[in-house]
PDB file of C-alpha atoms in Angstrom:
ATOM      1  CA  MET Q  26      25.988  73.403  50.197  1.00 86.00           C
ATOM      2  CA  THR Q  27      27.454  70.084  49.630  1.00 91.00           C
ATOM      3  CA  TRP Q  28      29.909  69.254  52.484  1.00 87.00           C
ATOM      4  CA  GLN Q  29      32.328  66.485  52.020  1.00 88.00           C
ATOM      5  CA  ALA Q  30      34.752  65.581  54.935  1.00 88.00           C
ATOM      6  CA  PRO Q  31      36.381  63.150  57.403  1.00 86.00           C
ATOM      7  CA  ALA Q  32      33.909  62.062  60.392  1.00 83.00           C
ATOM      8  CA  ALA Q  33      36.453  64.226  62.589  1.00 81.00           C
ATOM      9  CA  CYS Q  34      35.988  67.126  60.667  1.00 90.00           C
ATOM     10  CA  PRO Q  35      33.078  69.798  61.970  1.00 89.00           C
ATOM     11  CA  ALA Q  36      29.569  68.529  60.198  1.00 89.00           C
ATOM     12  CA  PRO Q  37      27.839  70.460  57.772  1.00 87.00           C
ATOM     13  CA  ALA Q  38      24.946  71.708  60.059  1.00 88.00           C
ATOM     14  CA  ASP Q  39      27.419  73.226  61.851  1.00 89.00           C
ATOM     15  CA  VAL Q  40      29.138  74.860  59.283  1.00 87.00           C
ATOM     16  CA  GLU Q  41      25.906  76.437  57.857  1.00 87.00           C
ATOM     17  CA  ALA Q  42      25.154  77.505  61.480  1.00 87.00           C
ATOM     18  CA  GLN Q  43      28.612  79.693  61.426  1.00 85.00           C
ATOM     19  CA  PHE Q  44      27.302  80.811  58.104  1.00 82.00           C
ATOM     20  CA  ALA Q  45      24.057  82.249  58.951  1.00 84.00           C
ATOM     21  CA  ARG Q  46      25.707  83.491  62.242  1.00 86.00           C
ATOM     22  CA  LEU Q  47      28.257  85.568  60.339  1.00 82.00           C
ATOM     23  CA  LEU Q  48      25.130  86.995  58.353  1.00 80.00           C
ATOM     24  CA  GLY Q  49      23.128  87.869  61.371  1.00 79.00           C
ATOM     25  CA  GLY Q  50      21.352  85.096  62.378  1.00 76.00           C
ATOM     26  CA  ALA Q  51      17.601  84.544  62.560  1.00 69.00           C
ATOM     27  CA  ALA Q  52      17.262  88.363  62.394  1.00 69.00           C
ATOM     28  CA  ARG Q  53      19.089  88.595  58.971  1.00 73.00           C
ATOM     29  CA  THR Q  54      17.798  90.960  56.138  1.00 71.00           C
ATOM     30  CA  PRO Q  55      17.384  88.348  52.946  1.00 74.00           C
ATOM     31  CA  SER Q  56      19.624  89.418  50.509  1.00 72.00           C
ATOM     32  CA  GLY Q  57      18.044  87.833  47.023  1.00 74.00           C
ATOM     33  CA  LYS Q  58      20.986  86.126  46.188  1.00 80.00           C
ATOM     34  CA  HIS Q  59      21.460  82.332  45.291  1.00 81.00           C
ATOM     35  CA  ILE Q  60      24.776  80.688  45.740  1.00 85.00           C
ATOM     36  CA  ALA Q  61      25.457  77.029  45.742  1.00 88.00           C
ATOM     37  CA  ALA Q  62      28.700  75.819  47.008  1.00 89.00           C
ATOM     38  CA  GLN Q  63      30.538  72.219  47.074  1.00 90.00           C
ATOM     39  CA  ALA Q  64      33.223  71.141  49.643  1.00 91.00           C
ATOM     40  CA  VAL Q  65      35.617  68.897  49.513  1.00 91.00           C
ATOM     41  CA  VAL Q  66      38.139  68.374  53.098  1.00 90.00           C
ATOM     42  CA  ARG Q  67      40.735  65.792  52.768  1.00 89.00           C
ATOM     43  CA  ALA Q  68      43.769  65.132  55.168  1.00 85.00           C
ATOM     44  CA  ALA Q  69      47.086  65.701  53.324  1.00 80.00           C
ATOM     45  CA  ALA Q  70      49.056  65.007  56.567  1.00 78.00           C
ATOM     46  CA  PRO Q  71      48.977  64.284  60.199  1.00 74.00           C
ATOM     47  CA  ASP Q  72      48.965  68.220  60.629  1.00 78.00           C
ATOM     48  CA  ARG Q  73      48.120  69.439  57.080  1.00 84.00           C
ATOM     49  CA  TRP Q  74      44.004  69.891  55.963  1.00 83.00           C
ATOM     50  CA  THR Q  75      43.306  71.269  52.714  1.00 90.00           C
ATOM     51  CA  LEU Q  76      40.015  72.212  51.127  1.00 89.00           C
ATOM     52  CA  GLU Q  77      38.592  72.733  47.917  1.00 91.00           C
ATOM     53  CA  LEU Q  78      35.486  75.032  47.576  1.00 89.00           C
ATOM     54  CA  ALA Q  79      33.988  75.299  44.244  1.00 91.00           C
ATOM     55  CA  THR Q  80      30.928  78.154  44.202  1.00 89.00           C
ATOM     56  CA  VAL Q  81      28.001  79.057  41.899  1.00 85.00           C
ATOM     57  CA  LEU Q  82      26.578  83.045  42.822  1.00 82.00           C
ATOM     58  CA  ASP Q  83      24.613  84.024  40.380  1.00 72.00           C
ATOM     59  CA  GLN Q  84      25.901  82.267  37.711  1.00 72.00           C
ATOM     60  CA  ALA Q  85      29.416  83.368  38.528  1.00 80.00           C
ATOM     61  CA  VAL Q  86      31.500  80.330  38.739  1.00 84.00           C
ATOM     62  CA  GLY Q  87      34.823  80.740  41.367  1.00 85.00           C
ATOM     63  CA  HIS Q  88      37.350  77.985  43.476  1.00 88.00           C
ATOM     64  CA  ARG Q  89      39.577  78.765  46.360  1.00 87.00           C
ATOM     65  CA  SER Q  90      41.996  75.993  47.510  1.00 89.00           C
ATOM     66  CA  LEU Q  91      42.490  76.617  51.267  1.00 85.00           C
ATOM     67  CA  ALA Q  92      44.827  75.033  53.794  1.00 88.00           C
ATOM     68  CA  SER Q  93      45.244  74.973  57.688  1.00 87.00           C
ATOM     69  CA  ASP Q  94      46.790  72.576  60.600  1.00 85.00           C
ATOM     70  CA  SER Q  95      43.027  71.448  61.724  1.00 86.00           C
ATOM     71  CA  CYS Q  96      39.908  70.389  59.848  1.00 89.00           C
ATOM     72  CA  ALA Q  97      38.032  72.784  61.982  1.00 89.00           C
ATOM     73  CA  SER Q  98      39.924  76.260  61.149  1.00 88.00           C
ATOM     74  CA  VAL Q  99      39.127  75.105  57.047  1.00 85.00           C
ATOM     75  CA  ALA Q 100      36.009  74.932  58.037  1.00 88.00           C
ATOM     76  CA  SER Q 101      35.447  77.805  59.569  1.00 89.00           C
ATOM     77  CA  ALA Q 102      37.523  79.886  56.657  1.00 88.00           C
ATOM     78  CA  ALA Q 103      34.564  78.155  54.369  1.00 87.00           C
ATOM     79  CA  ALA Q 104      31.629  79.785  56.097  1.00 85.00           C
ATOM     80  CA  LEU Q 105      33.624  83.209  56.384  1.00 87.00           C
ATOM     81  CA  ILE Q 106      34.437  82.941  52.415  1.00 88.00           C
ATOM     82  CA  LEU Q 107      30.414  82.111  51.786  1.00 84.00           C
ATOM     83  CA  ALA Q 108      29.572  84.751  54.000  1.00 83.00           C
ATOM     84  CA  LEU Q 109      31.311  87.251  52.419  1.00 85.00           C
ATOM     85  CA  MET Q 110      30.532  86.727  48.810  1.00 85.00           C
ATOM     86  CA  ILE Q 111      26.502  87.154  50.163  1.00 83.00           C
ATOM     87  CA  ASP Q 112      26.831  90.282  52.218  1.00 80.00           C
ATOM     88  CA  PRO Q 113      30.466  91.406  53.151  1.00 79.00           C
ATOM     89  CA  ALA Q 114      29.466  94.102  55.057  1.00 76.00           C
ATOM     90  CA  ALA Q 115      26.933  91.629  57.618  1.00 70.00           C
ATOM     91  CA  ALA Q 116      30.223  89.256  57.542  1.00 64.00           C
ATOM     92  CA  GLU Q 117      32.410  92.407  58.872  1.00 71.00           C
ATOM     93  CA  ARG Q 118      30.080  93.987  61.256  1.00 69.00           C
ATOM     94  CA  ALA Q 119      29.890  90.088  62.839  1.00 67.00           C
ATOM     95  CA  LEU Q 120      33.816  89.589  63.205  1.00 69.00           C
ATOM     96  CA  ALA Q 121      34.240  93.277  64.904  1.00 65.00           C
ATOM     97  CA  PRO Q 122      34.637  93.192  68.655  1.00 63.00           C
ATOM     98  CA  PRO Q 123      31.464  94.516  70.340  1.00 57.00           C
ATOM     99  CA  GLU Q 124      31.568  97.716  71.781  1.00 60.00           C
ATOM    100  CA  PRO Q 125      30.661  97.881  75.475  1.00 62.00           C
ATOM    101  CA  ALA Q 126      27.314  99.181  76.199  1.00 59.00           C
ATOM    102  CA  PRO Q 127      27.130 102.293  78.659  1.00 60.00           C
ATOM    103  CA  VAL Q 128      26.279 101.782  81.836  1.00 62.00           C
ATOM    104  CA  ALA Q 129      23.624 104.647  83.341  1.00 58.00           C
ATOM    105  CA  ALA Q 130      24.010 106.381  86.497  1.00 56.00           C
ATOM    106  CA  ALA Q 131      20.949 106.165  89.038  1.00 56.00           C
ATOM    107  CA  PRO Q 132      20.132 109.606  90.614  1.00 57.00           C
ATOM    108  CA  THR Q 133      19.476 108.008  94.118  1.00 58.00           C
ATOM    109  CA  ARG Q 134      22.259 105.244  94.457  1.00 60.00           C
ATOM    110  CA  THR Q 135      25.528 104.440  93.316  1.00 53.00           C
ATOM    111  CA  PRO Q 136      25.124 102.026  89.815  1.00 51.00           C
ATOM    112  CA  THR Q 137      26.093  98.172  90.426  1.00 52.00           C
ATOM    113  CA  PRO Q 138      28.966  97.857  87.427  1.00 51.00           C
ATOM    114  CA  GLU Q 139      27.095  95.688  84.905  1.00 51.00           C
ATOM    115  CA  ALA Q 140      28.549  92.832  83.366  1.00 45.00           C
ATOM    116  CA  ILE Q 141      28.955  92.888  79.384  1.00 45.00           C
ATOM    117  CA  VAL Q 142      28.412  89.371  77.954  1.00 43.00           C
ATOM    118  CA  THR Q 143      29.177  88.372  74.923  1.00 45.00           C
ATOM    119  CA  THR Q 144      28.688  85.174  72.983  1.00 46.00           C
ATOM    120  CA  ALA Q 145      32.196  83.274  72.155  1.00 45.00           C
ATOM    121  CA  ALA Q 146      32.796  81.754  68.858  1.00 48.00           C
ATOM    122  CA  PRO Q 147      32.692  77.394  69.431  1.00 49.00           C
ATOM    123  CA  ARG Q 148      35.989  76.002  69.967  1.00 47.00           C
ATOM    124  CA  GLU Q 149      37.604  74.446  67.351  1.00 45.00           C
ATOM    125  CA  PRO Q 150      38.635  70.872  68.251  1.00 46.00           C
ATOM    126  CA  ASN Q 151      42.469  70.215  68.421  1.00 45.00           C
ATOM    127  CA  GLU Q 152      43.288  67.534  65.921  1.00 41.00           C
ATOM    128  CA  ARG Q 153      46.745  67.378  66.815  1.00 45.00           C
ATOM    129  CA  ARG Q 154      45.900  66.120  70.150  1.00 54.00           C
ATOM    130  CA  ALA Q 155      43.772  62.985  69.174  1.00 79.00           C
ATOM    131  CA  LEU Q 156      44.998  59.666  69.539  1.00 88.00           C
ATOM    132  CA  ALA Q 157      44.825  58.120  66.079  1.00 90.00           C
ATOM    133  CA  PRO Q 158      45.211  54.460  66.362  1.00 95.00           C
ATOM    134  CA  TYR Q 159      46.220  52.153  63.445  1.00 95.00           C
ATOM    135  CA  ALA Q 160      46.821  48.619  61.986  1.00 96.00           C
ATOM    136  CA  ARG Q 161      49.585  48.683  59.356  1.00 97.00           C
ATOM    137  CA  ALA Q 162      50.313  45.090  57.217  1.00 97.00           C
ATOM    138  CA  PHE Q 163      53.358  45.156  55.364  1.00 97.00           C
ATOM    139  CA  ALA Q 164      55.512  42.666  53.275  1.00 97.00           C
ATOM    140  CA  GLY Q 165      59.760  42.512  52.154  1.00 97.00           C
ATOM    141  CA  VAL Q 166      63.095  40.690  52.968  1.00 97.00           C
ATOM    142  CA  VAL Q 167      64.924  40.550  56.117  1.00 96.00           C
ATOM    143  CA  VAL Q 168      68.792  40.104  54.960  1.00 96.00           C
ATOM    144  CA  ALA Q 169      72.039  38.972  56.794  1.00 93.00           C
ATOM    145  CA  LEU Q 170      70.491  36.818  59.206  1.00 92.00           C
ATOM    146  CA  LEU Q 171      69.189  33.594  57.805  1.00 91.00           C
ATOM    147  CA  PRO Q 172      71.680  31.660  55.517  1.00 88.00           C
ATOM    148  CA  THR Q 173      70.142  33.520  52.753  1.00 91.00           C
ATOM    149  CA  PRO Q 174      67.683  36.689  52.602  1.00 95.00           C
ATOM    150  CA  ALA Q 175      64.372  35.599  53.779  1.00 95.00           C
ATOM    151  CA  PRO Q 176      61.061  37.045  52.709  1.00 97.00           C
ATOM    152  CA  ALA Q 177      59.020  38.064  55.563  1.00 97.00           C
ATOM    153  CA  ALA Q 178      55.334  39.323  56.309  1.00 97.00           C
ATOM    154  CA  GLY Q 179      54.441  41.007  59.396  1.00 97.00           C
ATOM    155  CA  LEU Q 180      51.317  43.279  61.533  1.00 97.00           C
ATOM    156  CA  ALA Q 181      51.703  46.434  63.326  1.00 97.00           C
ATOM    157  CA  LEU Q 182      49.201  47.918  65.483  1.00 97.00           C
ATOM    158  CA  GLY Q 183      49.836  51.368  67.194  1.00 95.00           C
ATOM    159  CA  ALA Q 184      48.552  55.053  67.656  1.00 95.00           C
ATOM    160  CA  ARG Q 185      49.738  58.186  66.931  1.00 91.00           C
ATOM    161  CA  ARG Q 186      49.504  61.678  68.642  1.00 91.00           C
ATOM    162  CA  GLY Q 187      50.541  64.509  66.659  1.00 85.00           C
ATOM    163  CA  HIS Q 188      54.645  63.946  65.482  1.00 89.00           C
ATOM    164  CA  LEU Q 189      54.926  61.045  68.239  1.00 93.00           C
ATOM    165  CA  GLY Q 190      53.225  57.438  67.718  1.00 94.00           C
ATOM    166  CA  ALA Q 191      54.310  54.013  68.986  1.00 96.00           C
ATOM    167  CA  GLU Q 192      53.381  50.506  67.708  1.00 97.00           C
ATOM    168  CA  LEU Q 193      53.696  46.763  68.552  1.00 97.00           C
ATOM    169  CA  THR Q 194      54.780  44.388  65.797  1.00 97.00           C
ATOM    170  CA  GLY Q 195      55.254  40.870  64.786  1.00 97.00           C
ATOM    171  CA  VAL Q 196      57.298  39.571  61.626  1.00 97.00           C
ATOM    172  CA  ALA Q 197      57.748  36.014  60.675  1.00 97.00           C
ATOM    173  CA  THR Q 198      59.988  34.744  57.273  1.00 96.00           C
ATOM    174  CA  THR Q 199      59.978  31.655  55.253  1.00 95.00           C
ATOM    175  CA  GLU Q 200      62.337  28.503  55.974  1.00 91.00           C
ATOM    176  CA  ARG Q 201      66.017  29.539  54.467  1.00 92.00           C
ATOM    177  CA  ARG Q 202      68.503  26.291  53.989  1.00 88.00           C
ATOM    178  CA  GLU Q 203      72.069  25.819  55.081  1.00 84.00           C
ATOM    179  CA  MET Q 204      74.085  23.220  53.861  1.00 81.00           C
ATOM    180  CA  ALA Q 205      77.314  22.126  55.433  1.00 76.00           C
ATOM    181  CA  VAL Q 206      78.667  18.903  53.939  1.00 71.00           C
ATOM    182  CA  GLY Q 207      77.274  16.971  51.041  1.00 70.00           C
ATOM    183  CA  SER Q 208      73.694  16.498  52.203  1.00 75.00           C
ATOM    184  CA  ALA Q 209      73.935  17.507  55.467  1.00 77.00           C
ATOM    185  CA  GLY Q 210      72.156  21.022  56.571  1.00 79.00           C
ATOM    186  CA  GLY Q 211      69.434  22.618  57.952  1.00 81.00           C
ATOM    187  CA  ASP Q 212      66.509  24.095  57.589  1.00 86.00           C
ATOM    188  CA  PHE Q 213      65.591  28.134  59.338  1.00 90.00           C
ATOM    189  CA  ARG Q 214      63.087  30.540  60.123  1.00 93.00           C
ATOM    190  CA  LEU Q 215      62.904  33.223  62.410  1.00 95.00           C
ATOM    191  CA  LEU Q 216      59.306  34.851  64.398  1.00 96.00           C
ATOM    192  CA  ALA Q 217      59.844  38.268  66.105  1.00 97.00           C
ATOM    193  CA  GLY Q 218      57.653  40.302  67.876  1.00 97.00           C
ATOM    194  CA  GLY Q 219      58.735  44.112  68.966  1.00 97.00           C
ATOM    195  CA  ALA Q 220      57.749  47.324  70.164  1.00 97.00           C
ATOM    196  CA  ARG Q 221      59.044  50.864  69.071  1.00 97.00           C
ATOM    197  CA  ALA Q 222      58.547  54.430  69.284  1.00 97.00           C
ATOM    198  CA  CYS Q 223      58.772  56.833  66.579  1.00 96.00           C
ATOM    199  CA  GLY Q 224      58.846  60.722  65.926  1.00 94.00           C
ATOM    200  CA  ALA Q 225      57.865  62.393  62.481  1.00 91.00           C
ATOM    201  CA  LEU Q 226      60.609  64.632  61.322  1.00 88.00           C
ATOM    202  CA  GLY Q 227      57.771  66.434  59.090  1.00 75.00           C
ATOM    203  CA  GLY Q 228      56.613  66.172  55.653  1.00 71.00           C
ATOM    204  CA  ARG Q 229      53.197  66.710  53.990  1.00 70.00           C
ATOM    205  CA  ALA Q 230      52.935  64.662  50.722  1.00 80.00           C
ATOM    206  CA  VAL Q 231      55.720  61.830  52.498  1.00 89.00           C
ATOM    207  CA  VAL Q 232      55.808  62.056  56.354  1.00 89.00           C
ATOM    208  CA  TRP Q 233      59.037  60.513  56.944  1.00 93.00           C
ATOM    209  CA  GLN Q 234      59.894  59.052  60.707  1.00 95.00           C
ATOM    210  CA  VAL Q 235      62.582  57.824  62.643  1.00 96.00           C
ATOM    211  CA  CYS Q 236      61.755  54.570  64.851  1.00 97.00           C
ATOM    212  CA  LEU Q 237      63.287  53.083  67.933  1.00 97.00           C
ATOM    213  CA  GLY Q 238      62.462  50.130  70.026  1.00 97.00           C
ATOM    214  CA  GLY Q 239      63.608  46.584  71.036  1.00 97.00           C
ATOM    215  CA  GLU Q 240      62.118  42.775  69.858  1.00 97.00           C
ATOM    216  CA  LEU Q 241      62.094  39.087  70.859  1.00 97.00           C
ATOM    217  CA  GLU Q 242      63.195  36.690  68.377  1.00 95.00           C
ATOM    218  CA  ARG Q 243      62.932  32.907  68.017  1.00 95.00           C
ATOM    219  CA  LEU Q 244      64.969  31.583  65.778  1.00 92.00           C
ATOM    220  CA  SER Q 245      64.533  27.464  64.662  1.00 89.00           C
ATOM    221  CA  GLY Q 246      66.398  25.426  63.018  1.00 85.00           C
ATOM    222  CA  VAL Q 247      65.724  21.440  61.720  1.00 82.00           C
ATOM    223  CA  GLY Q 248      67.806  19.036  60.877  1.00 77.00           C
ATOM    224  CA  VAL Q 249      68.567  17.951  57.151  1.00 78.00           C
ATOM    225  CA  GLY Q 250      70.744  14.838  56.331  1.00 73.00           C
ATOM    226  CA  VAL Q 251      71.202  14.134  59.930  1.00 67.00           C
ATOM    227  CA  PRO Q 252      69.129  12.170  62.647  1.00 60.00           C
ATOM    228  CA  THR Q 253      69.232  15.221  64.991  1.00 55.00           C
ATOM    229  CA  MET Q 254      70.583  19.050  65.389  1.00 52.00           C
ATOM    230  CA  ARG Q 255      71.795  19.669  68.851  1.00 55.00           C
ATOM    231  CA  SER Q 256      70.367  23.286  69.128  1.00 58.00           C
ATOM    232  CA  ARG Q 257      67.068  23.518  67.317  1.00 80.00           C
ATOM    233  CA  THR Q 258      65.938  26.873  69.059  1.00 86.00           C
ATOM    234  CA  THR Q 259      67.094  29.672  70.206  1.00 89.00           C
ATOM    235  CA  VAL Q 260      65.504  33.278  72.013  1.00 94.00           C
ATOM    236  CA  MET Q 261      67.371  36.255  71.420  1.00 93.00           C
ATOM    237  CA  GLY Q 262      66.766  40.255  71.998  1.00 95.00           C
ATOM    238  CA  ALA Q 263      67.373  43.097  69.879  1.00 96.00           C
ATOM    239  CA  ALA Q 264      67.750  46.634  69.660  1.00 97.00           C
ATOM    240  CA  THR Q 265      65.914  47.999  66.756  1.00 97.00           C
ATOM    241  CA  GLY Q 266      66.088  51.229  64.744  1.00 97.00           C
ATOM    242  CA  GLY Q 267      65.237  52.658  61.201  1.00 96.00           C
ATOM    243  CA  LEU Q 268      63.177  54.542  59.089  1.00 96.00           C
ATOM    244  CA  LEU Q 269      59.172  54.342  58.347  1.00 96.00           C
ATOM    245  CA  VAL Q 270      58.338  56.310  55.616  1.00 95.00           C
ATOM    246  CA  SER Q 271      54.384  57.078  54.633  1.00 93.00           C
ATOM    247  CA  VAL Q 272      52.821  58.327  51.380  1.00 93.00           C
ATOM    248  CA  PRO Q 273      48.832  59.286  52.459  1.00 89.00           C
ATOM    249  CA  LEU Q 274      46.275  58.157  49.728  1.00 89.00           C
ATOM    250  CA  GLY Q 275      43.308  59.572  51.621  1.00 83.00           C
ATOM    251  CA  THR Q 276      42.240  60.682  55.148  1.00 81.00           C
ATOM    252  CA  ARG Q 277      42.848  56.935  56.322  1.00 88.00           C
ATOM    253  CA  MET Q 278      44.672  55.120  53.848  1.00 93.00           C
ATOM    254  CA  GLY Q 279      48.390  55.050  53.203  1.00 93.00           C
ATOM    255  CA  LEU Q 280      51.208  53.134  51.790  1.00 96.00           C
ATOM    256  CA  THR Q 281      54.750  53.008  53.625  1.00 96.00           C
ATOM    257  CA  LEU Q 282      58.259  51.837  53.554  1.00 97.00           C
ATOM    258  CA  ASP Q 283      60.234  50.545  56.454  1.00 97.00           C
ATOM    259  CA  LEU Q 284      63.830  50.423  56.484  1.00 97.00           C
ATOM    260  CA  ASP Q 285      64.687  49.145  59.874  1.00 97.00           C
ATOM    261  CA  ALA Q 286      68.142  47.170  61.332  1.00 97.00           C
ATOM    262  CA  ALA Q 287      68.386  44.602  64.440  1.00 97.00           C
ATOM    263  CA  VAL Q 288      71.368  44.497  66.827  1.00 97.00           C
ATOM    264  CA  ARG Q 289      71.677  41.444  69.157  1.00 95.00           C
ATOM    265  CA  PRO Q 290      74.239  41.009  71.765  1.00 93.00           C
ATOM    266  CA  TYR Q 291      73.674  37.310  71.833  1.00 89.00           C
ATOM    267  CA  HIS Q 292      74.241  35.585  68.765  1.00 82.00           C
ATOM    268  CA  PRO Q 293      74.892  31.710  69.020  1.00 86.00           C
ATOM    269  CA  SER Q 294      75.418  28.897  66.829  1.00 81.00           C
ATOM    270  CA  PHE Q 295      73.370  26.172  65.400  1.00 79.00           C
ATOM    271  CA  VAL Q 296      75.117  22.936  65.670  1.00 74.00           C
ATOM    272  CA  LEU Q 297      74.673  19.369  63.555  1.00 70.00           C
ATOM    273  CA  ASP Q 298      75.651  16.380  65.071  1.00 68.00           C
ATOM    274  CA  LEU Q 299      78.686  14.574  64.126  1.00 67.00           C
ATOM    275  CA  VAL Q 300      79.304  17.812  61.686  1.00 69.00           C
ATOM    276  CA  GLY Q 301      79.345  20.903  64.392  1.00 71.00           C
ATOM    277  CA  PRO Q 302      78.459  24.496  63.843  1.00 77.00           C
ATOM    278  CA  ILE Q 303      76.357  25.527  60.714  1.00 79.00           C
ATOM    279  CA  LEU Q 304      74.930  28.433  61.005  1.00 84.00           C
ATOM    280  CA  ARG Q 305      76.240  31.282  63.495  1.00 87.00           C
ATOM    281  CA  ILE Q 306      73.667  34.262  64.182  1.00 90.00           C
ATOM    282  CA  PRO Q 307      74.825  37.499  63.177  1.00 92.00           C
ATOM    283  CA  ARG Q 308      75.069  40.700  65.661  1.00 94.00           C
ATOM    284  CA  ALA Q 309      73.222  42.717  63.154  1.00 96.00           C
ATOM    285  CA  SER Q 310      70.649  42.599  60.355  1.00 96.00           C
ATOM    286  CA  GLY Q 311      67.839  44.712  58.366  1.00 96.00           C
ATOM    287  CA  LEU Q 312      64.452  44.467  57.079  1.00 97.00           C
ATOM    288  CA  ALA Q 313      63.069  46.303  53.671  1.00 97.00           C
ATOM    289  CA  ALA Q 314      59.187  46.239  53.960  1.00 97.00           C
ATOM    290  CA  LEU Q 315      56.308  47.762  51.846  1.00 97.00           C
ATOM    291  CA  GLY Q 316      53.014  48.035  53.599  1.00 97.00           C
ATOM    292  CA  LEU Q 317      49.445  49.343  53.763  1.00 96.00           C
ATOM    293  CA  ILE Q 318      48.256  51.688  56.827  1.00 95.00           C
ATOM    294  CA  VAL Q 319      44.512  51.989  57.554  1.00 95.00           C
ATOM    295  CA  THR Q 320      43.705  54.442  60.300  1.00 91.00           C
ATOM    296  CA  ILE Q 321      41.349  52.804  62.752  1.00 87.00           C
TER     297      ILE Q 321
END
């Protein structure tokens, strides 16, 4: 058997052990059949696992496609399918509940009840509850904040468990210029850091998440055409909310689209000496960015 699966899945030896147990273990009688199997397991989404099983049994070619909410489930299903192909009767006997052994009554004393011990199948790991840390790099544009739409890039570090996740983000923009009178104006740039929580709305091929949080923004400006600017740097707080869409490219990588809005109660103005206000920070702005996410 050729077994290709992520590290979080059962090992090939575990799958082969389940296969041997279903056929009767070490005491089984060889069937004389020969089967070659190739299994490929992929994570289609955080709660969706698929398995492609190709088999050749005595020159007869077969193919099965399986899907479940855990990798252990599709691994157990693969072992069962292979066992049924070799010896259906043995596999069905292994799946049947054991019959309780009769207790013989002793002639001279009251019999002591005997415990019936059965061997339970190994517990399947619950991938839904596994904490999955990740890193996400993104680039896009910030709109309705600086004088003109500004190219931006950032990095997010977070973790998710099942349908919930949280991340820390940082983003920076290039300089944008605002001219006031003649050659007088200012160059402005944004640096922001924030935290937010996300909840998945569902989806398999495409995962949709709604995110809410907050960020601390540092907006700086440098005067152009005049000696000084009366207000060079301001720090603001903003509430954030938006949509994070991800498309898995494999078990550990995916593409993301981030559509985020920021609303700030404090929005001061930048002022040039001898000129006056040249930029008033708006109450709301937006971010649109494409990125690459990697599960660590």
